[in-house]
Coordinates of C-alpha atoms in Angstrom, one line a residue:
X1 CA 1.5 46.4 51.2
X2 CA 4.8 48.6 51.1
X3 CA 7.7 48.2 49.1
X4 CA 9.5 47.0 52.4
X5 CA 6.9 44.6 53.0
X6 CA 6.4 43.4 49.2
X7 CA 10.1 42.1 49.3
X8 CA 9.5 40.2 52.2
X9 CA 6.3 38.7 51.5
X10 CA 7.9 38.0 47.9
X11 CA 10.9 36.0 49.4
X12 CA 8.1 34.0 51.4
X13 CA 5.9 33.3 48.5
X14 CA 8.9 32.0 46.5
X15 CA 9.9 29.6 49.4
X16 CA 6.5 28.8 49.2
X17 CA 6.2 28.0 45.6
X18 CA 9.6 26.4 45.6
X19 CA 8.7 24.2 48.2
X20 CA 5.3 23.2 46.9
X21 CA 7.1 22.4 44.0
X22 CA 9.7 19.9 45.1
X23 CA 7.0 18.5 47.5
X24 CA 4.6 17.8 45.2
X25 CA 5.3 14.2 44.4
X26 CA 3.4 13.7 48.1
X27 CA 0.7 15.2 47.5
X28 CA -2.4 13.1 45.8
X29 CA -2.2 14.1 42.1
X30 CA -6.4 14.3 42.1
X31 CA -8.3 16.1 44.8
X32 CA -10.5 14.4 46.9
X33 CA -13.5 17.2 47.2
X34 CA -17.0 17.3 45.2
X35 CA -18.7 20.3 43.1
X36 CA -19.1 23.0 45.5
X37 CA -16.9 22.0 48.0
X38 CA -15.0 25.6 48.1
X39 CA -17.9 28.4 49.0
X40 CA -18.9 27.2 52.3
X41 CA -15.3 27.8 53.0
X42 CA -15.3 31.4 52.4
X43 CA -17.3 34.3 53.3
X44 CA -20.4 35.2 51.2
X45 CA -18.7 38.6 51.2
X46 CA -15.1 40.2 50.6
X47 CA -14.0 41.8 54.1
X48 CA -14.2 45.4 55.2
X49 CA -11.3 45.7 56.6
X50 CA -7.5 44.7 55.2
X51 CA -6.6 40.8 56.6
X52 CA -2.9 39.5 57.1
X53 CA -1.1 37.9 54.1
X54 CA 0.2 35.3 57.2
X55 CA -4.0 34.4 56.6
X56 CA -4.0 34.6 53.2
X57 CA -1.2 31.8 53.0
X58 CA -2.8 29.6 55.4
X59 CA -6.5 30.0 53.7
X60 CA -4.5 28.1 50.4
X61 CA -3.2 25.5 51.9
X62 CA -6.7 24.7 54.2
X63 CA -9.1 26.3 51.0
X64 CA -7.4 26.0 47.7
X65 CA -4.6 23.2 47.3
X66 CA -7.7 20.5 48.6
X67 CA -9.0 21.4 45.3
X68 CA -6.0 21.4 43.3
X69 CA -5.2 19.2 40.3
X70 CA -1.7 18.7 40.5
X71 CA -0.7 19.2 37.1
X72 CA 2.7 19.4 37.7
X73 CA 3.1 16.2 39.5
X74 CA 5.0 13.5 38.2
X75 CA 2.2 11.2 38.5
X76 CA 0.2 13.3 36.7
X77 CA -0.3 11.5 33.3
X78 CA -3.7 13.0 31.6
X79 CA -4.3 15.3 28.9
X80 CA -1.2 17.0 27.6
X81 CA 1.9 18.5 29.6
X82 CA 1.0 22.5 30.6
X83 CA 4.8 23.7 30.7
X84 CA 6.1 24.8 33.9
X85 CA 10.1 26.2 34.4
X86 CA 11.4 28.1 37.1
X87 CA 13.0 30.8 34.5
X88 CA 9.2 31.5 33.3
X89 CA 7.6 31.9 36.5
X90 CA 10.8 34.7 37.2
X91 CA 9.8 36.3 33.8
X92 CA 5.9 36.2 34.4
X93 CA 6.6 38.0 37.9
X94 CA 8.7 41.0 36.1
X95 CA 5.6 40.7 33.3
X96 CA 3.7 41.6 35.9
X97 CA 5.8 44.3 37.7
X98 CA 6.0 46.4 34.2
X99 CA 2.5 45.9 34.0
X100 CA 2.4 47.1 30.4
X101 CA -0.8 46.5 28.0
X102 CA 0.9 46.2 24.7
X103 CA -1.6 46.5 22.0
X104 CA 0.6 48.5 20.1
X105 CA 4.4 49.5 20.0
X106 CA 4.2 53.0 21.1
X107 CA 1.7 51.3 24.8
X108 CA 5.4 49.9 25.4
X109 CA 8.4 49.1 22.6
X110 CA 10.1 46.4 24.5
X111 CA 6.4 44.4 24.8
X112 CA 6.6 44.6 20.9
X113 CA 9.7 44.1 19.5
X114 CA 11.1 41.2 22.3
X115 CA 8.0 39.6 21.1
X116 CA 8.7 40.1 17.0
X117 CA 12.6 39.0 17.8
X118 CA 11.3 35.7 20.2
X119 CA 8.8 34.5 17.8
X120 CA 11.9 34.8 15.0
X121 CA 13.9 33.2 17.1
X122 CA 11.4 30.5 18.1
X123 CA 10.4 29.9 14.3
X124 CA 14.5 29.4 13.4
X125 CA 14.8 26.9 15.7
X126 CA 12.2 25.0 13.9
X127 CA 13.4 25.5 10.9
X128 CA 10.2 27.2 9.6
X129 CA 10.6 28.4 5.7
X130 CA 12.0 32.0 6.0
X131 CA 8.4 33.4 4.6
X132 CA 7.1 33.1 8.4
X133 CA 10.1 35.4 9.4
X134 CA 9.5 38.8 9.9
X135 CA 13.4 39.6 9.9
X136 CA 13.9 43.4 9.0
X137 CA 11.7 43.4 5.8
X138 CA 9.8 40.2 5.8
X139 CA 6.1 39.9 4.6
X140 CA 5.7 37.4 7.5
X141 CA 5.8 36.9 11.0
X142 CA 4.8 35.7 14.6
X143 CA 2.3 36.4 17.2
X144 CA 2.1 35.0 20.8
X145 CA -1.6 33.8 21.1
X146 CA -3.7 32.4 24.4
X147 CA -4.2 29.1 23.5
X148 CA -3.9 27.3 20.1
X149 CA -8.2 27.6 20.1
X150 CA -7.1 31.5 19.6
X151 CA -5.0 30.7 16.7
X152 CA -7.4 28.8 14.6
X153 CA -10.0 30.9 15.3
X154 CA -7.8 34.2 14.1
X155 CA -6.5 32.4 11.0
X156 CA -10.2 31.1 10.1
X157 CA -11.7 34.4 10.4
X158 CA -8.9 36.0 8.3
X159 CA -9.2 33.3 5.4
X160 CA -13.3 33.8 5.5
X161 CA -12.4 37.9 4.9
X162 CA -10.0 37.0 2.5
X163 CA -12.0 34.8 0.3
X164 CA -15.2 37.2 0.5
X165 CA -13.0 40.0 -0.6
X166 CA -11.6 38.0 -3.2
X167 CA -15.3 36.6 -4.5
X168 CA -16.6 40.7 -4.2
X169 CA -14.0 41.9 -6.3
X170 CA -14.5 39.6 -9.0
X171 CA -18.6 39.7 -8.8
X172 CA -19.2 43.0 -6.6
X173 CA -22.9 42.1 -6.9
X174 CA -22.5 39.4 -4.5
X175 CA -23.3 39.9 -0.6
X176 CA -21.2 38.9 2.2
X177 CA -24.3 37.1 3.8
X178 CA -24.5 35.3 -0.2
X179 CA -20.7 34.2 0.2
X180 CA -20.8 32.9 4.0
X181 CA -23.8 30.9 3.6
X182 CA -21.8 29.1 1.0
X183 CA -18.7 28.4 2.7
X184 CA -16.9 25.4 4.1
X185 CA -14.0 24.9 6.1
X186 CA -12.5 21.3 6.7
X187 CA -10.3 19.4 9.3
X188 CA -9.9 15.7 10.1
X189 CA -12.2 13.5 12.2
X190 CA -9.1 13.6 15.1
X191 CA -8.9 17.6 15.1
X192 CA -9.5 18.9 17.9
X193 CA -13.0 20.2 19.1
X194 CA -11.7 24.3 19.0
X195 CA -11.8 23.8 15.6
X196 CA -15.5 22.9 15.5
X197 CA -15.6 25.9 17.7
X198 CA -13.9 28.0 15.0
X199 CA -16.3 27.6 12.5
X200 CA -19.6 27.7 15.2
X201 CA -18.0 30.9 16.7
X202 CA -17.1 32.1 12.7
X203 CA -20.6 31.2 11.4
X204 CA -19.2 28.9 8.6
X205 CA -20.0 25.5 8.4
X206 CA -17.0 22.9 9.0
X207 CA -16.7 19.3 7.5
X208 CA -14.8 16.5 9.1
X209 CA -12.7 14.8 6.8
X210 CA -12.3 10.7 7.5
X211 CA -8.8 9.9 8.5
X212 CA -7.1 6.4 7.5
X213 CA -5.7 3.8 9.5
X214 CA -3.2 5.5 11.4
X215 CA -5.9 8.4 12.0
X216 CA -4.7 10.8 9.6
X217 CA -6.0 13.1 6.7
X218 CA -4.9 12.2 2.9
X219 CA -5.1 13.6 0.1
X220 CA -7.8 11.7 -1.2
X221 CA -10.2 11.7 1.4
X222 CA -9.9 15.8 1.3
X223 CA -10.1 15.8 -2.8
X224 CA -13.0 13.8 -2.8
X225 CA -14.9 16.5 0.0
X226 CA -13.8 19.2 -2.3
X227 CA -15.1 17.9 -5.4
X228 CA -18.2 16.9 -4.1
X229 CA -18.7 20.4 -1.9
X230 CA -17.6 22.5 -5.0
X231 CA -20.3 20.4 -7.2
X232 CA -23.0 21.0 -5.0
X233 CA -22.6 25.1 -5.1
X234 CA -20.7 25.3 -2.2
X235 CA -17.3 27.4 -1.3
X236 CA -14.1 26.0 0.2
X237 CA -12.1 28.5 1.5
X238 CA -10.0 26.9 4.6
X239 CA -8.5 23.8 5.9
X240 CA -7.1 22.7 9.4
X241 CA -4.2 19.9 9.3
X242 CA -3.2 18.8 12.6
X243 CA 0.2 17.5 13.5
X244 CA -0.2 15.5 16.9
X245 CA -3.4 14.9 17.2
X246 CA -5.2 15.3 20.8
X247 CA -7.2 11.7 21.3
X248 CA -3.7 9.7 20.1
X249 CA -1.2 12.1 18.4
X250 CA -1.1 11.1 15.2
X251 CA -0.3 13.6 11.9
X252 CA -2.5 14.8 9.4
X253 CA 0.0 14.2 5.4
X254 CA 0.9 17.5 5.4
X255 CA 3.2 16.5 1.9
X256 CA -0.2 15.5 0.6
X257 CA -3.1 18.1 2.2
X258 CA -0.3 20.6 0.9
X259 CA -0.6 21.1 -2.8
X260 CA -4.3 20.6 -2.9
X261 CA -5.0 23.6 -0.8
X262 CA -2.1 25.7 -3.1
X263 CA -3.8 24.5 -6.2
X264 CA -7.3 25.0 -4.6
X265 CA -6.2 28.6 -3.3
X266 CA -7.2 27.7 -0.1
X267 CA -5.8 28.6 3.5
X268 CA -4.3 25.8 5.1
X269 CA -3.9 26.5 8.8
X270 CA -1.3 24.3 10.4
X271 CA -2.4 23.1 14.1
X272 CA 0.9 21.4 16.3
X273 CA -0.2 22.9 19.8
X274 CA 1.5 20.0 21.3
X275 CA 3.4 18.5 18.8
X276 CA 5.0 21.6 17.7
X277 CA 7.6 21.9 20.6
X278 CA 9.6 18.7 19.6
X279 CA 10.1 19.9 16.1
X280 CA 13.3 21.4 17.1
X281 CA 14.4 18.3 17.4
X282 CA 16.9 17.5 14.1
X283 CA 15.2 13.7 14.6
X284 CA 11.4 15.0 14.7
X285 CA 11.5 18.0 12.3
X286 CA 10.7 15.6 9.0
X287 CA 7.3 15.9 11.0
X288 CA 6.5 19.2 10.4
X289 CA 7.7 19.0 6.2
X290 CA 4.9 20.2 3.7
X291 CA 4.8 23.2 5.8
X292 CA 5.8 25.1 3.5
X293 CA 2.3 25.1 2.2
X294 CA 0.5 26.6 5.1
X295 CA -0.7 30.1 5.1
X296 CA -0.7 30.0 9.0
X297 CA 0.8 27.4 11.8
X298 CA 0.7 27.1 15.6
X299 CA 1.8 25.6 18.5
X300 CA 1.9 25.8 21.8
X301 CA 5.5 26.6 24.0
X302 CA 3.5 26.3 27.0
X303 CA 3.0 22.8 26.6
X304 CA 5.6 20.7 25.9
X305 CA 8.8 23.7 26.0
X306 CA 8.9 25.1 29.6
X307 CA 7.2 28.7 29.0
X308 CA 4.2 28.5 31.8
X309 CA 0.3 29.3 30.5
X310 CA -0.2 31.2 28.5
X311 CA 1.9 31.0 25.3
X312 CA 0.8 30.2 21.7
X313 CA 2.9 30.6 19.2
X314 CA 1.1 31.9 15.8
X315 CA 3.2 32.5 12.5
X316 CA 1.6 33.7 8.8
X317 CA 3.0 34.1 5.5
X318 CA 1.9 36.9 5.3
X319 CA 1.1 39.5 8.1
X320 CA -1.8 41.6 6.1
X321 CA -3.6 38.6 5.9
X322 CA -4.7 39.5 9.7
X323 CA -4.0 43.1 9.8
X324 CA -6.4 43.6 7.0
X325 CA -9.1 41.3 8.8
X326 CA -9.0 42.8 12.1
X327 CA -7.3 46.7 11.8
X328 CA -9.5 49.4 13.7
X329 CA -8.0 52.4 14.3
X330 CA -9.5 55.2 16.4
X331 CA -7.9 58.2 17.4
X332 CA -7.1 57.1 20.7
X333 CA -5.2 54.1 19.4
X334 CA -3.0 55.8 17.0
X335 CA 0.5 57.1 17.1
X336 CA 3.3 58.2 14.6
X337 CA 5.1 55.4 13.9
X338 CA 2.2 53.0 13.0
X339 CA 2.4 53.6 8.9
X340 CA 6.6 53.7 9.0
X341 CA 6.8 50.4 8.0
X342 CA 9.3 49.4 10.4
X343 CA 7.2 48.1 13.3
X344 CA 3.9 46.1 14.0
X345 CA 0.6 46.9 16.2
X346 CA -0.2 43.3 17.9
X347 CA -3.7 45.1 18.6
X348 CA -4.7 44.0 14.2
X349 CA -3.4 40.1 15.0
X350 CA -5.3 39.1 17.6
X351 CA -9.2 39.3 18.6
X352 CA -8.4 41.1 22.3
X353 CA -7.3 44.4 22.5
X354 CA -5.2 44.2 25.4
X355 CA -2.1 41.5 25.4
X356 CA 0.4 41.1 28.3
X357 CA 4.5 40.7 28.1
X358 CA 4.5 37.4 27.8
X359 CA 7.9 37.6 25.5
X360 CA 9.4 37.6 28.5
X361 CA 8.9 34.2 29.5
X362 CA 10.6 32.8 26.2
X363 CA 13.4 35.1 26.2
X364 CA 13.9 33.9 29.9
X365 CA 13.6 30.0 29.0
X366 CA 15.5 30.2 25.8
X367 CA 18.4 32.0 27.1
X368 CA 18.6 30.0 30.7
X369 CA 18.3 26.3 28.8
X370 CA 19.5 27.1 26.0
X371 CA 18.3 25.3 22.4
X372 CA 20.3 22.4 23.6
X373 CA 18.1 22.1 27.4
X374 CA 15.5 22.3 25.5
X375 CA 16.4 19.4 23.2
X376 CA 17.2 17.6 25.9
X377 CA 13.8 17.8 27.7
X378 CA 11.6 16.8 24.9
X379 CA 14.0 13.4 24.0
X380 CA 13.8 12.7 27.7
X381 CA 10.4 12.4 27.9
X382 CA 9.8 10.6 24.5
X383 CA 12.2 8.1 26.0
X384 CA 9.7 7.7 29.0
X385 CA 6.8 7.1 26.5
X386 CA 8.3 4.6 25.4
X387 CA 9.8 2.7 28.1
X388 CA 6.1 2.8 29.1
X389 CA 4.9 1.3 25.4
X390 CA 7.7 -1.2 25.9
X391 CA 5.9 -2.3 29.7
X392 CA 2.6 -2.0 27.9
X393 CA 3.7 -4.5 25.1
X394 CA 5.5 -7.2 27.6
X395 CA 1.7 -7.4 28.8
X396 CA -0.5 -10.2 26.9
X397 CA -3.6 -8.5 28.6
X398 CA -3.1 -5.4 27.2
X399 CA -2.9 -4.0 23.3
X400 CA -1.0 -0.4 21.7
X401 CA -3.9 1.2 19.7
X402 CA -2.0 4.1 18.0
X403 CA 1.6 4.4 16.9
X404 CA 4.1 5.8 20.1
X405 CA 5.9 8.7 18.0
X406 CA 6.0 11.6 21.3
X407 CA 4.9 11.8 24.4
X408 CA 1.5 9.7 24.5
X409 CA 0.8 6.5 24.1
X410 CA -2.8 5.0 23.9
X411 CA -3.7 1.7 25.3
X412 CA -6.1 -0.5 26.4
X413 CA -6.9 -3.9 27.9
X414 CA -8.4 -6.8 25.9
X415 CA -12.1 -6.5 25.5
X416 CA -15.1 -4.5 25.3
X417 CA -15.3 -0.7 26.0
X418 CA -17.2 -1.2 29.4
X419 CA -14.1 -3.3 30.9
X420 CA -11.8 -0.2 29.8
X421 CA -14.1 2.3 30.9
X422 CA -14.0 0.2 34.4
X423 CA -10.2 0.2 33.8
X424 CA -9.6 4.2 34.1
X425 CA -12.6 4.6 36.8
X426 CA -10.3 2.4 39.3
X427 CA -7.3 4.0 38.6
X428 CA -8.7 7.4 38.6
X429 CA -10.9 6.6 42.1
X430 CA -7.1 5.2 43.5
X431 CA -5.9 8.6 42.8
X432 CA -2.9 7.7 43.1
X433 CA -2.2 8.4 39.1
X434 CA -4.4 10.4 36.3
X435 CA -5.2 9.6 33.4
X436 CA -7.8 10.5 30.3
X437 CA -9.6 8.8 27.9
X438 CA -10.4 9.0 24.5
X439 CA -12.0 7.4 21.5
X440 CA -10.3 5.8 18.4
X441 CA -12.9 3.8 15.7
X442 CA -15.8 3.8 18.9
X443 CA -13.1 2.2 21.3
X444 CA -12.6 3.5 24.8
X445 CA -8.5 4.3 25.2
X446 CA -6.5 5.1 27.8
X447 CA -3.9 8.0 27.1
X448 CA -0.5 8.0 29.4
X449 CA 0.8 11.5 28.8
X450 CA 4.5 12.5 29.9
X451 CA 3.9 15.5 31.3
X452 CA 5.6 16.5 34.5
X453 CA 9.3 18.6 34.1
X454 CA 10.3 16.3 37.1
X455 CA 9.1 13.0 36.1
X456 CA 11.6 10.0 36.1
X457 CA 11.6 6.5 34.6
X458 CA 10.7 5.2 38.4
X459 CA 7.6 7.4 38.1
X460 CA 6.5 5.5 35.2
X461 CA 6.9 1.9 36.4
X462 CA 5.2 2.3 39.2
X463 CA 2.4 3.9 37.6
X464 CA 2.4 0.7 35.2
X465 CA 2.6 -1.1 38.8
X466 CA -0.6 0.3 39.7
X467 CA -2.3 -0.1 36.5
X468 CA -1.4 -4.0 36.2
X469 CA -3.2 -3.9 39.8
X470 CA -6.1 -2.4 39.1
X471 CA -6.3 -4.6 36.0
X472 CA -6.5 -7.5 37.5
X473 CA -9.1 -6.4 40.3
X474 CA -11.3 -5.0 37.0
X475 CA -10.7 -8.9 34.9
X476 CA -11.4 -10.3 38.7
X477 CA -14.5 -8.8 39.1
X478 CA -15.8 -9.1 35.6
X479 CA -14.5 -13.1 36.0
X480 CA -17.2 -12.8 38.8
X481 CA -19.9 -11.3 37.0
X482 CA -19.6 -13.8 34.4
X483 CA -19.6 -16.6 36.6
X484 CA -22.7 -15.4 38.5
X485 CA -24.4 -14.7 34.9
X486 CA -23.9 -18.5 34.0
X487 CA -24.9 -19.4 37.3

């Protein structure tokens, strides 16, 4: 493919993508194809000779989109939203024109100072304390991470090399394998399972703290793990606090979790993937207070802030904290401006080497919605939410099993976890919506996520439609069963 030919087929594919995208309400939001359904569709082999793109094209539509999950439907209403903004997509395509592999300012300046000036610009808009600001001579700073997974991992292996180097310069007799047999990091019950994968992945061993009623770490619960963990021999060194849980978004007491881990000198990593985005939000930001605690905090713009996969935004207090965790430098990696002072290698923050432009996409989104767009998008769907909650609640059949504060509200019918686990199979078999569970105190819950950019209040009553129908068939077929028991 020629340049000639490249503007062409590009014009095409963005007709394409355009049109897939304001057609997608008609397509079924959940495939209808079983594991394995996609190699007997294609060769065993990739073909000797060049094929048409005109083939290429057609081969998606007949081989790929029957498998698709349309995420970005508006009756798509599972997990969590996965951003998705014409402005990104623009910005991903010139990502990958330039085709840069920005480890570290001199492999391309642009990647590594857009990205140092975004993730400033990103944290001001929260109103993050100015110690996670790298500015012109801050000790602090942001990183664009993968996925929030990445974050926690990088911050949990940067506390554990902390703390050992902390405990070997106060007793150099002791061993690194003496010190990480010892130490515990902690999250709540709710956190979500990367951080489990954290401390599996960072050979430390992690302790689930008990959340209270509205499924949410105190102070007292984490004090009393401490104690007993610090009696027994043992080391903590690091604690996750989430802020929007993923089974029912609710928030760890940051204002309380806080000072302990100050006064306990531990790192307290702050974990908002999807949460995060709304904090710029004047009404929502009291969420995020006691973060001035944290050593590190995360959240993903490619989730609820229209910057497409992948984008996860990573600040720390204080930037050594990872460089002196993860620096390597061989020869073939260095240049002359590296001990200046004035810039930063992304190579020491992260666990890759290799990182694309993705500063792009936020510099794109932020200048082409503006703060205010932006605003705007996140109060319109936590109006839907609740329009939803407000259906939910005018049914007696039905209950609200964790506070509506975002985006997601969980709820269930009446009754045991079997009728709700029937509940979600009939309206996932229908596939005419999607939804995912979860589990609150050992009962099955049904989340309804506002996901979709394009999703209205009419997409949300008549996915409330559908679930009142499906319902009743469920409580009409268990009325059955119950009948035929007594019979």
């Amino acid at each position: 493919m020629n340049a000639s030919e490249f503007r062409r087929r590009g014009k095409e594919m963005v007709d394409y993508v355009a049109d897939y995208l304001e057609g997608i309400e008609g397509r079924q939001v959940f495939p209808d194809v079983d594991p394995g359904y996609l190699r007997p569709l294609i060769p065993t082999t990739a073909p000797q000779e060049p094929e048409t793109f005109e083939a290429i094209i057609e081969d998606v539509e007949k081989i790929i989109m029957p498998g698709v999950t349309h995420w970005h439907s508006p009756y798509f209403f599972a997990y969590f939203p996965t951003a998705s903004s014409y402005p990104a997509m623009l910005a991903d395509m010139l990502c990958g024109a330039i085709g840069c592999i920005g480890f570290s300012w001199a492999a391309s300046p642009a990647c590594t100072e857009l990205e140092t000036v975004m993730m400033d610009w990103l944290g001001k808009m929260l109103q993050l304390p100015e110690a996670f600001l790298a500015g012109e001579a801050g000790e602090g700073g942001g990183v664009i991470q993968g996925t929030a997974s990445e974050a926690t991992l990088v911050a949990l292996l940067a506390a554990r090399t902390k703390v050992t180097r902390r405990l070997q310069a106060a007793s150099p007799e002791l061993t690194q394998a003496a010190i990480m047999e010892k130490l515990v990091a902690y999250a709540s019950d709710q956190a979500h399972s990367s951080v489990e994968k954290a401390g599996l992945i960072g050979g430390v061993r992690l302790k689930a703290i008990p959340s209270d009623g509205k499924f949410a770490m105190r102070a007292s619960a984490l004090q009393e793990a401490l104690e007993r963990d610090k009696a027994a021999g043992l080391i903590p060194f690091f604690v996750v606090a989430t802020l929007g849980t993923t089974s029912c978004c609710s928030f760890d007491n940051l204002l309380e979790v806080g000072p302990i881990c100050h006064e306990e000198d531990l790192w307290l990593h702050v974990d908002a993937a999807y949460a995060g985005s709304a904090f710029i939000c004047p009404e929502f930001r009291h969420l995020l207070n006691g973060v001035e605690f944290a050593d590190s905090f995360n959240f993903n713009p490619h989730k609820w802030l229209l910057v497409n996969f992948d984008c996860s935004a990573m600040w720390v207090k204080k930037r050594t904290d990872l460089t002196g965790a993860f620096r390597l430098d061989p020869v073939y990696l260095r240049h002359s401006h590296q001990d200046s002072g004035l810039i930063t290698d992304y190579r020491h923050w992260q666990l890759p080497l290799g990182r694309r432009f993705r500063s792009l996409k936020m510099w794109f989104v932020f200048r082409m919605y503006g703060v205010k767009g932006l605003q705007a998008y996140i109060r319109k769907h936590v109006q839907l939410s609740h329009a939803f909650e407000a259906l939910v609640r005018q049914d007696t059949r039905f209950e609200i099993c964790a506070e509506v504060i975002l985006g997601l509200v969980c709820f269930r019918l009446k009754g045991s976890n079997k009728l709700n686990e029937a509940l979600l199979e009939s309206i996932n078999s229908a596939k005419k919506i999607h939804l995912v569970p979860c589990s609150l105190r050992d009962r099955f819950v049904l989340r309804f996520a506002i996901c979709s950019r394009t999703v209205e209040l009419a997409h949300v009553q008549l996915a409330w439609e559908h679930i009142q129908e499906m319902a009743a068939t469920v409580l009409r077929a268990q009325g059955e069963e119950k009948a035929e028991i007594k019979n």
